[in-house]
mmCIF file of C-alpha atoms and ligand atoms in Angstrom:
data_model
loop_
_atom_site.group_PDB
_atom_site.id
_atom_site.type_symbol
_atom_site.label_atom_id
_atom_site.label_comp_id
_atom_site.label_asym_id
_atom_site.label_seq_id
_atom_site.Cartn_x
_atom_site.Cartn_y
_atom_site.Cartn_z
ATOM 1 C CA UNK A 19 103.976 -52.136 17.896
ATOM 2 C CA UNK A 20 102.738 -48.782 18.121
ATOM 3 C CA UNK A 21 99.142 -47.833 17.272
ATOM 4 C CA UNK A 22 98.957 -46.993 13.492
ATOM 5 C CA UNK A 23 98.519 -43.362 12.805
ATOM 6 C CA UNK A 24 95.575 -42.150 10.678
ATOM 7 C CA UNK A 25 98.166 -38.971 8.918
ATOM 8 C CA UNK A 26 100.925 -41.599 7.731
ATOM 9 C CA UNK A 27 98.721 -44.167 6.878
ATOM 10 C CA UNK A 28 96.246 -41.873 4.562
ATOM 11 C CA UNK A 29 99.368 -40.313 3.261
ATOM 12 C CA UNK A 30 100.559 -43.863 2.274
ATOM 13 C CA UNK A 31 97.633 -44.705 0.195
ATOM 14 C CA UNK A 32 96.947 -41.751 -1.593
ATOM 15 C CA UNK A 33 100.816 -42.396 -2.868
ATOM 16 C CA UNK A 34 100.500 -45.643 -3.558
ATOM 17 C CA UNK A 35 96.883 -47.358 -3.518
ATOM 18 C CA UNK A 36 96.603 -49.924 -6.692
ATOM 19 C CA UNK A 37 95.555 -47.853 -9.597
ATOM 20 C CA UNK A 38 93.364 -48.931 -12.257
ATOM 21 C CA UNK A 39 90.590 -51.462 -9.994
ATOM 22 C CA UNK A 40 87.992 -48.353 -10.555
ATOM 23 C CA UNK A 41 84.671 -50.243 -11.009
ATOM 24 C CA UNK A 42 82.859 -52.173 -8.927
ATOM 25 C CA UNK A 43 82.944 -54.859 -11.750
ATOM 26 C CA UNK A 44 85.989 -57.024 -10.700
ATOM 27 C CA UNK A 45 86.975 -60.616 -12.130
ATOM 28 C CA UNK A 46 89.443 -62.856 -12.026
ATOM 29 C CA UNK A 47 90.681 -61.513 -15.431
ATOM 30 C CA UNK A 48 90.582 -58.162 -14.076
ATOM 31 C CA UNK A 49 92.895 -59.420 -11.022
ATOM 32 C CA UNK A 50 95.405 -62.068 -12.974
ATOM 33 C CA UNK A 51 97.755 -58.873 -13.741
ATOM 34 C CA UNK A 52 97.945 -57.816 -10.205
ATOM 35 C CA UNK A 53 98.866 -61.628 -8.654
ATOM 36 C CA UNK A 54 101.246 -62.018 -11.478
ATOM 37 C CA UNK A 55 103.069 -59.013 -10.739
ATOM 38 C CA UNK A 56 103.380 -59.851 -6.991
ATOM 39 C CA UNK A 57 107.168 -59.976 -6.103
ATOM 40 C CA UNK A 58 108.907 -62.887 -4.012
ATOM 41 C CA UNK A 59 107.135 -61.786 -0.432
ATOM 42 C CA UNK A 60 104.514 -63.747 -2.337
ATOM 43 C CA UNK A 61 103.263 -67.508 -2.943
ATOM 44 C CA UNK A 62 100.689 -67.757 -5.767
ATOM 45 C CA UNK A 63 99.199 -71.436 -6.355
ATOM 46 C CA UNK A 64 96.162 -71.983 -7.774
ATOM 47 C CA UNK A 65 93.763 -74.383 -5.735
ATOM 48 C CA UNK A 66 90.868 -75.623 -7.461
ATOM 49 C CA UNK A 67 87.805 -74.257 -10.192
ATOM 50 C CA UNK A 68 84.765 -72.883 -9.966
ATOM 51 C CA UNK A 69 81.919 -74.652 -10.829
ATOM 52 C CA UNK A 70 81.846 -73.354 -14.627
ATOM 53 C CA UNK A 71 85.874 -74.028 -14.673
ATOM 54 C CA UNK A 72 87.118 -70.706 -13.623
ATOM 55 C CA UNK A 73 90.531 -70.793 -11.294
ATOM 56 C CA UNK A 74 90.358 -69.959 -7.595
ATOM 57 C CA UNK A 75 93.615 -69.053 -6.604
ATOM 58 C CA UNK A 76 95.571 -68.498 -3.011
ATOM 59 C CA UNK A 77 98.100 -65.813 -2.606
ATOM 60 C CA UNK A 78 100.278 -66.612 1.072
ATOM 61 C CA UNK A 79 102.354 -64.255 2.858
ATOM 62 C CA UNK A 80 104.392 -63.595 5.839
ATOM 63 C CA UNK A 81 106.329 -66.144 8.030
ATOM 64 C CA UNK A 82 104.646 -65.830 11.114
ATOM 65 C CA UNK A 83 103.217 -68.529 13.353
ATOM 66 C CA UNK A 84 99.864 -67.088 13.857
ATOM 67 C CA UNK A 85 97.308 -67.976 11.226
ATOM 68 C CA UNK A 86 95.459 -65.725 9.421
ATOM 69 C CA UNK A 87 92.722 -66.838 6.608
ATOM 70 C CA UNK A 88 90.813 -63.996 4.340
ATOM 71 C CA UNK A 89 88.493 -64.609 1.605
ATOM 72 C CA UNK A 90 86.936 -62.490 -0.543
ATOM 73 C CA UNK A 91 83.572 -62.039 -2.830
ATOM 74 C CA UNK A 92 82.624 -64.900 -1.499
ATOM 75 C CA UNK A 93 79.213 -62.923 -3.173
ATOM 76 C CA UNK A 94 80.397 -61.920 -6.632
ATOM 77 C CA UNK A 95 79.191 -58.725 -7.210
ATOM 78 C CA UNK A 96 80.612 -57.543 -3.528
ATOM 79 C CA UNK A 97 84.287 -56.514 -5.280
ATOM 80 C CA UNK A 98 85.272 -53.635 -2.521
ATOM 81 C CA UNK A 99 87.384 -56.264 -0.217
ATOM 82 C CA UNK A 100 89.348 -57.666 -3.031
ATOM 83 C CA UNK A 101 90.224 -54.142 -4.437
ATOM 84 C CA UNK A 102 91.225 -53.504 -0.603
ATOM 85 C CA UNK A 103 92.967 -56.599 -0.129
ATOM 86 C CA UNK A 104 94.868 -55.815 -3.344
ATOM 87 C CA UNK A 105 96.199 -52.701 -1.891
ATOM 88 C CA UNK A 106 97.149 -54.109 1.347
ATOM 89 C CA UNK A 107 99.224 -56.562 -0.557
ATOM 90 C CA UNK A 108 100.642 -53.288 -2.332
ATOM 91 C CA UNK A 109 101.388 -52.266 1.377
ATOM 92 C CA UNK A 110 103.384 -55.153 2.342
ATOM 93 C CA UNK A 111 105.258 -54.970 -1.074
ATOM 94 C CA UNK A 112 105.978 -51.379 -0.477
ATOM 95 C CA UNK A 113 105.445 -50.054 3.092
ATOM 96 C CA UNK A 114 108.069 -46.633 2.497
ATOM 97 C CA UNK A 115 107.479 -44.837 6.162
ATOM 98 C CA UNK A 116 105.876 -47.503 7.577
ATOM 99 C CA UNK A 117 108.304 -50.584 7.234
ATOM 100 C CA UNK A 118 108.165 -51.280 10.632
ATOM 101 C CA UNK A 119 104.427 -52.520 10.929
ATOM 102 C CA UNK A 120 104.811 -53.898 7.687
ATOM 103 C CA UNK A 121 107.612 -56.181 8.973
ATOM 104 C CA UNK A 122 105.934 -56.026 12.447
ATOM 105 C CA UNK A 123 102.620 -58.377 10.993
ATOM 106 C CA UNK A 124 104.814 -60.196 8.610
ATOM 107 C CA UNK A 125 107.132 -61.330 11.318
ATOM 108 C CA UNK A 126 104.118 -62.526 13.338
ATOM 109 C CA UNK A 127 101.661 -63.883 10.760
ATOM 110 C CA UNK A 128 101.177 -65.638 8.156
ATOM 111 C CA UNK A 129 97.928 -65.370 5.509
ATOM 112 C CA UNK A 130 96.066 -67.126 3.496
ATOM 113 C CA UNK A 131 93.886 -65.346 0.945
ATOM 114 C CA UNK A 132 91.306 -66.552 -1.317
ATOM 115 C CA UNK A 133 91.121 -63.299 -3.865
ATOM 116 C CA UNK A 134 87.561 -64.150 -5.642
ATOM 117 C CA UNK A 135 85.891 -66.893 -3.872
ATOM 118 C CA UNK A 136 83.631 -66.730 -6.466
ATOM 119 C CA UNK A 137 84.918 -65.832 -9.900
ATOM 120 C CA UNK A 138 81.501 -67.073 -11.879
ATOM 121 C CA UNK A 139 79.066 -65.329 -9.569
ATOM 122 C CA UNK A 140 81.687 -61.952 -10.392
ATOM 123 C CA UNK A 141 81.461 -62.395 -13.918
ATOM 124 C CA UNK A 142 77.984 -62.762 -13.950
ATOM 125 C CA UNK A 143 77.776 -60.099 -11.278
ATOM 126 C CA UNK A 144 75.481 -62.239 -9.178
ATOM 127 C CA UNK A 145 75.486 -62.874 -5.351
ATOM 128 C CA UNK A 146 75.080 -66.493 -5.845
ATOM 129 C CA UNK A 147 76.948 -69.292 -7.683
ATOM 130 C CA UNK A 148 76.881 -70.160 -11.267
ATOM 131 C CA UNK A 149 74.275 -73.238 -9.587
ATOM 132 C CA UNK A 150 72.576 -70.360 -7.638
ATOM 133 C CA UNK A 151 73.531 -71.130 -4.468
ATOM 134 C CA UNK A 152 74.703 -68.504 -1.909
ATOM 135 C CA UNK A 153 78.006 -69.473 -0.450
ATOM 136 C CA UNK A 154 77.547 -67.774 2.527
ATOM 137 C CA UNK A 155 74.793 -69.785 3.626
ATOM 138 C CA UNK A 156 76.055 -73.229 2.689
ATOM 139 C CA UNK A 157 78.473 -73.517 5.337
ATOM 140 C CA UNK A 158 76.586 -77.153 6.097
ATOM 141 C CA UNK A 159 75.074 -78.372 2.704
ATOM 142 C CA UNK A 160 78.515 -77.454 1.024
ATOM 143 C CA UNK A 161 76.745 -77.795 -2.020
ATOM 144 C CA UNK A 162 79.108 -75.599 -3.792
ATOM 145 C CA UNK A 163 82.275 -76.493 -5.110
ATOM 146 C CA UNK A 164 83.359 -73.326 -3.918
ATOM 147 C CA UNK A 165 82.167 -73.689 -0.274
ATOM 148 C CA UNK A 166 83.888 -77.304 -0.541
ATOM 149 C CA UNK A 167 87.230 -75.239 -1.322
ATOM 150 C CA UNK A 168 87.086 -72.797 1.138
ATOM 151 C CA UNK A 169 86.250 -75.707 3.968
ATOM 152 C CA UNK A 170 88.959 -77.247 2.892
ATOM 153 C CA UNK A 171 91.672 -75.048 3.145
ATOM 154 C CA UNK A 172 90.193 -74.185 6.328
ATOM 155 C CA UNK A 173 90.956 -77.600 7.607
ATOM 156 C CA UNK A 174 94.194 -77.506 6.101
ATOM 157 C CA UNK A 175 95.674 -73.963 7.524
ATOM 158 C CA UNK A 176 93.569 -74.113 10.794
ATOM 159 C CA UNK A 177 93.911 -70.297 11.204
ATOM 160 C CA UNK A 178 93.514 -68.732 14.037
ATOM 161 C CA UNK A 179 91.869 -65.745 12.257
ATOM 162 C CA UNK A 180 89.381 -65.334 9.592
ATOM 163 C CA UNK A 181 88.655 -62.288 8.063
ATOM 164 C CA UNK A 182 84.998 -62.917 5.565
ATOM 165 C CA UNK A 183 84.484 -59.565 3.175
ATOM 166 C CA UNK A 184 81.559 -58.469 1.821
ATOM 167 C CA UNK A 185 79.776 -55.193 0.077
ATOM 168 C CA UNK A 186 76.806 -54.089 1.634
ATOM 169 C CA UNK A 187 73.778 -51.764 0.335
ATOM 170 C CA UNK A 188 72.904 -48.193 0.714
ATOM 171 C CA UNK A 189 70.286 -48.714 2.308
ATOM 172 C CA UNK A 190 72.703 -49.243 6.057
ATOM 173 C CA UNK A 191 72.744 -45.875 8.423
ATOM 174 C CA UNK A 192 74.482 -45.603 11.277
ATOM 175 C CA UNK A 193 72.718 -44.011 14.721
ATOM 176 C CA UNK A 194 72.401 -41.349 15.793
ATOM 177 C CA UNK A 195 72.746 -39.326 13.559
ATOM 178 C CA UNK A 196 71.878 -41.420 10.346
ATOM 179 C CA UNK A 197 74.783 -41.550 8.115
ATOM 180 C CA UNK A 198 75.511 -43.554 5.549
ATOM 181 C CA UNK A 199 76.896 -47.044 7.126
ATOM 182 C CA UNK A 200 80.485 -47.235 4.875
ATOM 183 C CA UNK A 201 81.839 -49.971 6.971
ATOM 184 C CA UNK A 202 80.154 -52.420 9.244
ATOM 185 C CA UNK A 203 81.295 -55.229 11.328
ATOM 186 C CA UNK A 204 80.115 -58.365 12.785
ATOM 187 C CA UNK A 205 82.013 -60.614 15.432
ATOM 188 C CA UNK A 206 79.683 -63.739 14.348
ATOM 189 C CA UNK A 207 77.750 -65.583 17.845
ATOM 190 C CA UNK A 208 78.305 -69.414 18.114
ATOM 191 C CA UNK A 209 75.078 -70.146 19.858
ATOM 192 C CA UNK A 210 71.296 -68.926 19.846
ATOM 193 C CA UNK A 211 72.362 -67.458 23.393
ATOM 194 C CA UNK A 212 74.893 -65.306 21.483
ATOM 195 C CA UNK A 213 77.279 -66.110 24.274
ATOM 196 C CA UNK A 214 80.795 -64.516 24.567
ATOM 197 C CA UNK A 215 83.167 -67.376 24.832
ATOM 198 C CA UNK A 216 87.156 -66.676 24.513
ATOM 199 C CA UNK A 217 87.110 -66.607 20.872
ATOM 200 C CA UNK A 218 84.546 -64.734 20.534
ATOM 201 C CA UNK A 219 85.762 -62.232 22.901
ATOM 202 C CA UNK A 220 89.161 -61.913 20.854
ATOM 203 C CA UNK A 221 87.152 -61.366 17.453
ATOM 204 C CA UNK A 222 85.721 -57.841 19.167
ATOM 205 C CA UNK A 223 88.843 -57.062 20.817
ATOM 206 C CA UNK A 224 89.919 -56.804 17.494
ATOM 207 C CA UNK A 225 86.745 -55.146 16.018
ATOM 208 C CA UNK A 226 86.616 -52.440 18.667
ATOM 209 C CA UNK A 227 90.517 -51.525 17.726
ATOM 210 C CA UNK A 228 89.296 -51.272 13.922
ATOM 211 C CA UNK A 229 86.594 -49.204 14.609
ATOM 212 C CA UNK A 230 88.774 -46.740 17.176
ATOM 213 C CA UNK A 231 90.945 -46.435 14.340
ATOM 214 C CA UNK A 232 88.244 -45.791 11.703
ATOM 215 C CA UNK A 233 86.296 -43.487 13.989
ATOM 216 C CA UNK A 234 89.349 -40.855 12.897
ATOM 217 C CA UNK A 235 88.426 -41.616 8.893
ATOM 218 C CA UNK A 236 85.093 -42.193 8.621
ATOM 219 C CA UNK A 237 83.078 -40.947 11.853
ATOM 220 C CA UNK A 238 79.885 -42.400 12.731
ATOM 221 C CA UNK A 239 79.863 -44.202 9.458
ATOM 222 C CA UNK A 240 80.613 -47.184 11.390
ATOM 223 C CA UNK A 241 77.885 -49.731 12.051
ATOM 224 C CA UNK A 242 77.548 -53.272 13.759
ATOM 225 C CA UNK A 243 75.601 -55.880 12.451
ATOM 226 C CA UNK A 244 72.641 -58.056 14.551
ATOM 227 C CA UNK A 245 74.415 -60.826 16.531
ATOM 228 C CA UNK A 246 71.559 -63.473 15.698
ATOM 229 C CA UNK A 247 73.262 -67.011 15.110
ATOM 230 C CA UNK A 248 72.524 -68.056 11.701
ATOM 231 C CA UNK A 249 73.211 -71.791 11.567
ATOM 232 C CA UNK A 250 73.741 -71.934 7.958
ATOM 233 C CA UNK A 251 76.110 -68.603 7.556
ATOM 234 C CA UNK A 252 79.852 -69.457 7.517
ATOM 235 C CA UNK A 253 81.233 -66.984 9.963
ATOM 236 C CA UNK A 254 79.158 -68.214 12.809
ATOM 237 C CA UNK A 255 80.195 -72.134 12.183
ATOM 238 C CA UNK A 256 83.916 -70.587 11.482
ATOM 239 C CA UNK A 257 83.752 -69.111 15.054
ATOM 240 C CA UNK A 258 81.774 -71.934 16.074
ATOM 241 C CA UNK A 259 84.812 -74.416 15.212
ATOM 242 C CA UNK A 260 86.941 -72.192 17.171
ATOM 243 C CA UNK A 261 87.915 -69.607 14.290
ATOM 244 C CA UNK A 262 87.677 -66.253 15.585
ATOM 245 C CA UNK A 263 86.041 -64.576 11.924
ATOM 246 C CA UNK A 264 85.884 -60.900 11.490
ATOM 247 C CA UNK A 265 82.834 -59.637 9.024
ATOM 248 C CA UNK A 266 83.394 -56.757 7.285
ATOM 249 C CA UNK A 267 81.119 -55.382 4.871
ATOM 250 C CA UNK A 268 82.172 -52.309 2.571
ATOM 251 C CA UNK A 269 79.315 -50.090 2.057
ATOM 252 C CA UNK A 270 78.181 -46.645 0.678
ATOM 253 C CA UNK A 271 79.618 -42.964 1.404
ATOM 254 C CA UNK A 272 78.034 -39.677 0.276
ATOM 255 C CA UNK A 273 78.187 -39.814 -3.440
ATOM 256 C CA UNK A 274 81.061 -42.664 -3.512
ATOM 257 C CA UNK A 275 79.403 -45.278 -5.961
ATOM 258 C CA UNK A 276 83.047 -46.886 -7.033
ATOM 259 C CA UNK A 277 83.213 -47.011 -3.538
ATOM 260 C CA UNK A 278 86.627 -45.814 -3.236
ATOM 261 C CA UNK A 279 86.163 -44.864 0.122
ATOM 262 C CA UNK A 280 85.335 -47.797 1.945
ATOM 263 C CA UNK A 281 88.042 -49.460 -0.362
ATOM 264 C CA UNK A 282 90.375 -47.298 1.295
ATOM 265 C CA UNK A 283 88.687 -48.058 4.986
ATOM 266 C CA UNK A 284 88.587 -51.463 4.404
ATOM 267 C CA UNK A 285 92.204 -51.499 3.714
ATOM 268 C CA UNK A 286 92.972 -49.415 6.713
ATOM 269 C CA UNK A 287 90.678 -52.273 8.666
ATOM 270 C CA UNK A 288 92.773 -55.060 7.241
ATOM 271 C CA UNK A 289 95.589 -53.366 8.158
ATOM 272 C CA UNK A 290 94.853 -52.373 11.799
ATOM 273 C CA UNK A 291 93.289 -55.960 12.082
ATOM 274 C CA UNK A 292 96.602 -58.011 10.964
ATOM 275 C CA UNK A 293 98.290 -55.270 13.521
ATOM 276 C CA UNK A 294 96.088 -56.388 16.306
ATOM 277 C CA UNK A 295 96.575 -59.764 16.071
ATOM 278 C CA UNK A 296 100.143 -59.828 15.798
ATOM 279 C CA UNK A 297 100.107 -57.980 18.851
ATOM 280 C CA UNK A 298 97.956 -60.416 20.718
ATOM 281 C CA UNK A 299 95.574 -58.128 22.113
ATOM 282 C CA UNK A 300 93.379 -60.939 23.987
ATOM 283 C CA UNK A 301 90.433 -59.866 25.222
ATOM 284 C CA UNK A 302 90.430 -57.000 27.577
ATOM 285 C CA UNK A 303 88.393 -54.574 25.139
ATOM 286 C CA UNK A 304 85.852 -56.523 23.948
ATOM 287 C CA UNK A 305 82.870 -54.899 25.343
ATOM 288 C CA UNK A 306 83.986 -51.502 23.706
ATOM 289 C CA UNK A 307 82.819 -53.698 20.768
ATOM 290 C CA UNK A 308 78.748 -53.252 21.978
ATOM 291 C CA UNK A 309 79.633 -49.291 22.021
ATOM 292 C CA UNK A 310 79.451 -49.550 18.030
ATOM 293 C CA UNK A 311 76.138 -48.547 17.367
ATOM 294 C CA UNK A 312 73.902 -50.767 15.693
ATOM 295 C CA UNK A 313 73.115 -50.774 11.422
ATOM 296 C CA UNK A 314 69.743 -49.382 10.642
ATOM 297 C CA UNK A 315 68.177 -49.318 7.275
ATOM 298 C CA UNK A 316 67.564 -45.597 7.211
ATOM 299 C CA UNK A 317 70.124 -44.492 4.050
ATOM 300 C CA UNK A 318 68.234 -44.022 0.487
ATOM 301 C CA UNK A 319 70.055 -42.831 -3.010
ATOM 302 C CA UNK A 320 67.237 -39.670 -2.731
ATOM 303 C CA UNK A 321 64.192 -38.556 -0.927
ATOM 304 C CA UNK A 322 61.880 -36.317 -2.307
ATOM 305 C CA UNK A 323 59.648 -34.181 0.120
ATOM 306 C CA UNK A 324 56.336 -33.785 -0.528
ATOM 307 C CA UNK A 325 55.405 -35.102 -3.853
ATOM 308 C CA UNK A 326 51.543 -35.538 -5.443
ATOM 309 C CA UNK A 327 51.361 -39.000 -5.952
ATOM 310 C CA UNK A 328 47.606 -39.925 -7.465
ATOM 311 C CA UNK A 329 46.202 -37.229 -5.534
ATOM 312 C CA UNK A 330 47.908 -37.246 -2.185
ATOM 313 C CA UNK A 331 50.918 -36.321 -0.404
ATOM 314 C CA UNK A 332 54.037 -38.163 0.308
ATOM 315 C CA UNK A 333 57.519 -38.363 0.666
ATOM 316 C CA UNK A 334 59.235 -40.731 -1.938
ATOM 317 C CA UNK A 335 62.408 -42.899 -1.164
ATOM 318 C CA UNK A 336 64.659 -43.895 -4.091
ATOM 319 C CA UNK A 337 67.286 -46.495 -4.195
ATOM 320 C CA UNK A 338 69.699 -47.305 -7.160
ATOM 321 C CA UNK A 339 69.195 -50.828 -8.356
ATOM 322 C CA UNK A 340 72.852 -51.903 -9.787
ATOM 323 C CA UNK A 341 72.795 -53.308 -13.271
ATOM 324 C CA UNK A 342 75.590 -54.919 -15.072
ATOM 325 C CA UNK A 343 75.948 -53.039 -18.725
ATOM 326 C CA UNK A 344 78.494 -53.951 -21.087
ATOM 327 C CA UNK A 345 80.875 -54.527 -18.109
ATOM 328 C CA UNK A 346 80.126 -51.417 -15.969
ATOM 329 C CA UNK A 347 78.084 -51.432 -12.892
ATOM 330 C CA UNK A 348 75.051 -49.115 -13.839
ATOM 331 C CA UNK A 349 72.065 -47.764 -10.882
ATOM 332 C CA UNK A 350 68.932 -47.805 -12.094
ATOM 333 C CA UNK A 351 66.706 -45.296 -9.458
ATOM 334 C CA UNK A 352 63.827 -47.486 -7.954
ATOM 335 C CA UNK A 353 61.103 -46.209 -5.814
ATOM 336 C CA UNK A 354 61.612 -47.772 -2.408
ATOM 337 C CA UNK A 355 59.600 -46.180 0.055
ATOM 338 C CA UNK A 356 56.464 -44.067 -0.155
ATOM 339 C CA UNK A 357 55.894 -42.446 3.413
ATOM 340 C CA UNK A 358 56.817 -39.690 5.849
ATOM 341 C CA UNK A 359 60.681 -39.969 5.237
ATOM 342 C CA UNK A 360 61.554 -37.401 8.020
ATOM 343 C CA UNK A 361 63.575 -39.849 10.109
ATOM 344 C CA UNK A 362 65.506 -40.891 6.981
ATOM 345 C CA UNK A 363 69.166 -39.777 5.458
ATOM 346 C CA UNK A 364 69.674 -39.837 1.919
ATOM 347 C CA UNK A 365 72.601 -38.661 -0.983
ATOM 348 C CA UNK A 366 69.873 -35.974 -1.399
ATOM 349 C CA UNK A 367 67.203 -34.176 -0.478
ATOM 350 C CA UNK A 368 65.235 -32.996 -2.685
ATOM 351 C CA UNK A 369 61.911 -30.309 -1.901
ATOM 352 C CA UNK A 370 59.299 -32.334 -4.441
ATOM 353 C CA UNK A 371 56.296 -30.129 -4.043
ATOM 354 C CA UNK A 372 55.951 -29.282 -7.657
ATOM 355 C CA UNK A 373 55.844 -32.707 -8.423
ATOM 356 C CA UNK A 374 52.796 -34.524 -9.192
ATOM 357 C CA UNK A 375 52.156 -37.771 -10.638
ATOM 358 C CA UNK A 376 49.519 -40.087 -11.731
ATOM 359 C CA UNK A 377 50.741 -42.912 -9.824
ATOM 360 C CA UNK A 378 54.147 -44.849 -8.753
ATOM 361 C CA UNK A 379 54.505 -45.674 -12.309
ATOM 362 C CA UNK A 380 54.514 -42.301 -13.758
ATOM 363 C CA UNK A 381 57.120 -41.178 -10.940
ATOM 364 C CA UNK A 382 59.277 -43.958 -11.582
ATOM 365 C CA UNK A 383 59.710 -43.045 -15.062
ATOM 366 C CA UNK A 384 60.082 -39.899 -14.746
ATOM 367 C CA UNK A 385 63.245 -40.850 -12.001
ATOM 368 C CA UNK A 386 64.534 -42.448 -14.934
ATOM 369 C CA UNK A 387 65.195 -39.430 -16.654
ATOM 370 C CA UNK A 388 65.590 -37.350 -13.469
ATOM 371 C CA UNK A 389 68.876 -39.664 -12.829
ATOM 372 C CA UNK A 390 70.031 -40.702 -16.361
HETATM 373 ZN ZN1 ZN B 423 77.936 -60.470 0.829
#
């Protein structure tokens, strides 16, 4: 199957990307209409509850032999990769132009998803659990019903594939040149040694194709995450167990705070990814994966040059804090970083030498109002 191309497959989703999933507040209530509404191509069956009673459902489709597995805010308040995996589905259901790759994957594949690993922690609009915990690092204690669930139907469809989505924060830049990092990737290490066994090998075969098609949507917003093994996180026991897992985490893009447009690069990763696999690729381009340059945390909401703070000068970083408020995703502007910001990116720039304040208190209110 023939590499996808960036034209059609922009001009696909601007015709018929799921409309209505516009804030980053996303529940299972939110995302009942859209399963119900699938047509035959898919298998809804809910699997178990969360821990306050909530369903956790699994949508399968294809007919494929390879196995695919995708979860998704596994972290609650991390919505972009269900809103993307909701328009892939869309894809499959109606591919127009491109019903060749559609039937390409589906002939090849089959997948699992888990849409809202976590439907208290999304209602609540927490990272964690209803019981606190974070999922993603309770790969061992399983201390989570939730983490139980997802073990379990990884037992039970063995996939050869796992694709784990998350939302990441601003604060991610991309090198050189410092953008804003609006997708980033991680092909998860099985050992402290980080070594590059088959499976690991095929996870940034894949990776590296994602990223040379995302290079043409996004460029140099693409980062790679640090390879340390974490020995609680699930996508290094996943690959560990002989899972190759994909990480992808959706993340900021000049002045995109739905996020729309790593929704609509996420899709295009899922996509290419599912492509990929079908095709076999093996493991021939793996080390084009270590050409992705690195995540930095060098991206701030603002950055204002120059500003009087009790007396002396400074440059003052601002990040949005996100606040659920009566079921919207609000930012709330927080002071970050009070330094020489010259080797920092931000949404804007902004020349602060008028500005003088008592202290960080008095400039933090006043960003209050600045940003309201
Ligand atoms: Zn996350």
């Amino acid at each position: 199957m023939k590499k996808i191309d960036i034209e059609k497959i922009t001009s696909w989703y601007k015709e018929n990307h799921v409309v209505g999933l516009d804030d980053r507040y996303l529940t299972s209530d939110n995302i009942r209409p859209h399963l119900t509404a699938l047509n035959e191509l898919f298998k809804v069956e809910k699997i178990g509850e969360s821990f306050e009673g909530r369903a956790i459902n699994k949508v399968i489709f294809g007919r494929g032999k390879i196995k695919i597995f995708l979860w998704t805010q596994m972290h609650g308040n991390e919505s972009t990769g269900t809103r993307a995996l909701l328009d892939l589905m869309e894809f499959f259901t109606k591919p127009e132009a491109e019903a060749n790759l559609a039937n390409y994957i589906l002939e090849a594949a089959t997948i699992y998803c888990i849409p809202i690993l976590n439907p208290d922690g999304a209602v609540a609009y927490t990272r964690v659990n209803a019981q606190g915990i974070d999922l993603n690092r309770d790969v061992i204690d399983k201390k989570a019903k939730e983490s139980q669930l997802l073990q379990d139907w990884l037992k039970k469809i063995n996939p050869d594939f796992c694709f784990n989505l998350h939302d990441q924060r601003t604060i991610f830049s991309v090198a050189p040149h410092n953008k804003t990092a609006t997708l980033s990737f991680l092909a998860p290490s099985i050992d402290e040694k980080r070594s590059l066994n088959q499976g690991r090998k095929e996870t940034m075969t894949v990776i590296a194709a994602m990223n040379d098609l995302l290079q043409q949507f996004i460029p140099d917003q693409i980062g790679r995450y640090t390879d340390e093994f974490y020995p609680t996180a699930t996508g290094d026991n996943f690959q560990k167990m002989g899972h190759n897992t994909i990480l992808i985490e959706s993340g900021h893009a000049k002045g995109d705070y739905n996020r729309y447009i790593s929704r609509e690069a996420t899709f295009m990763a899922l996509l290419e990814g599912m492509r990929c696999i079908a095709a076999g690729l093996g493991t021939d381009n793996h080390l084009s994966y270590l050409r992705i340059p690195n995540n930095e945390k060098k991206y701030l909401d603002a950055i204002f040059k120059n500003v009087s703070v009790a007396g002396r000068k400074t440059d003052i970083g601002v990040l949005f804090i996100e606040e659920l408020v009566q079921e919207k995703v609000c930012f709330r502007p927080s002071i970050d970083q009070m330094k020489d910001l010259d080797d920092y990116n931000a949404d804007e720039i902004i020349n602060g030498e008028n500005l003088d304040f008592e202290n960080k208190n008095a400039a933090e209110n006043w960003l209050k109002n600045r940003f309201n």
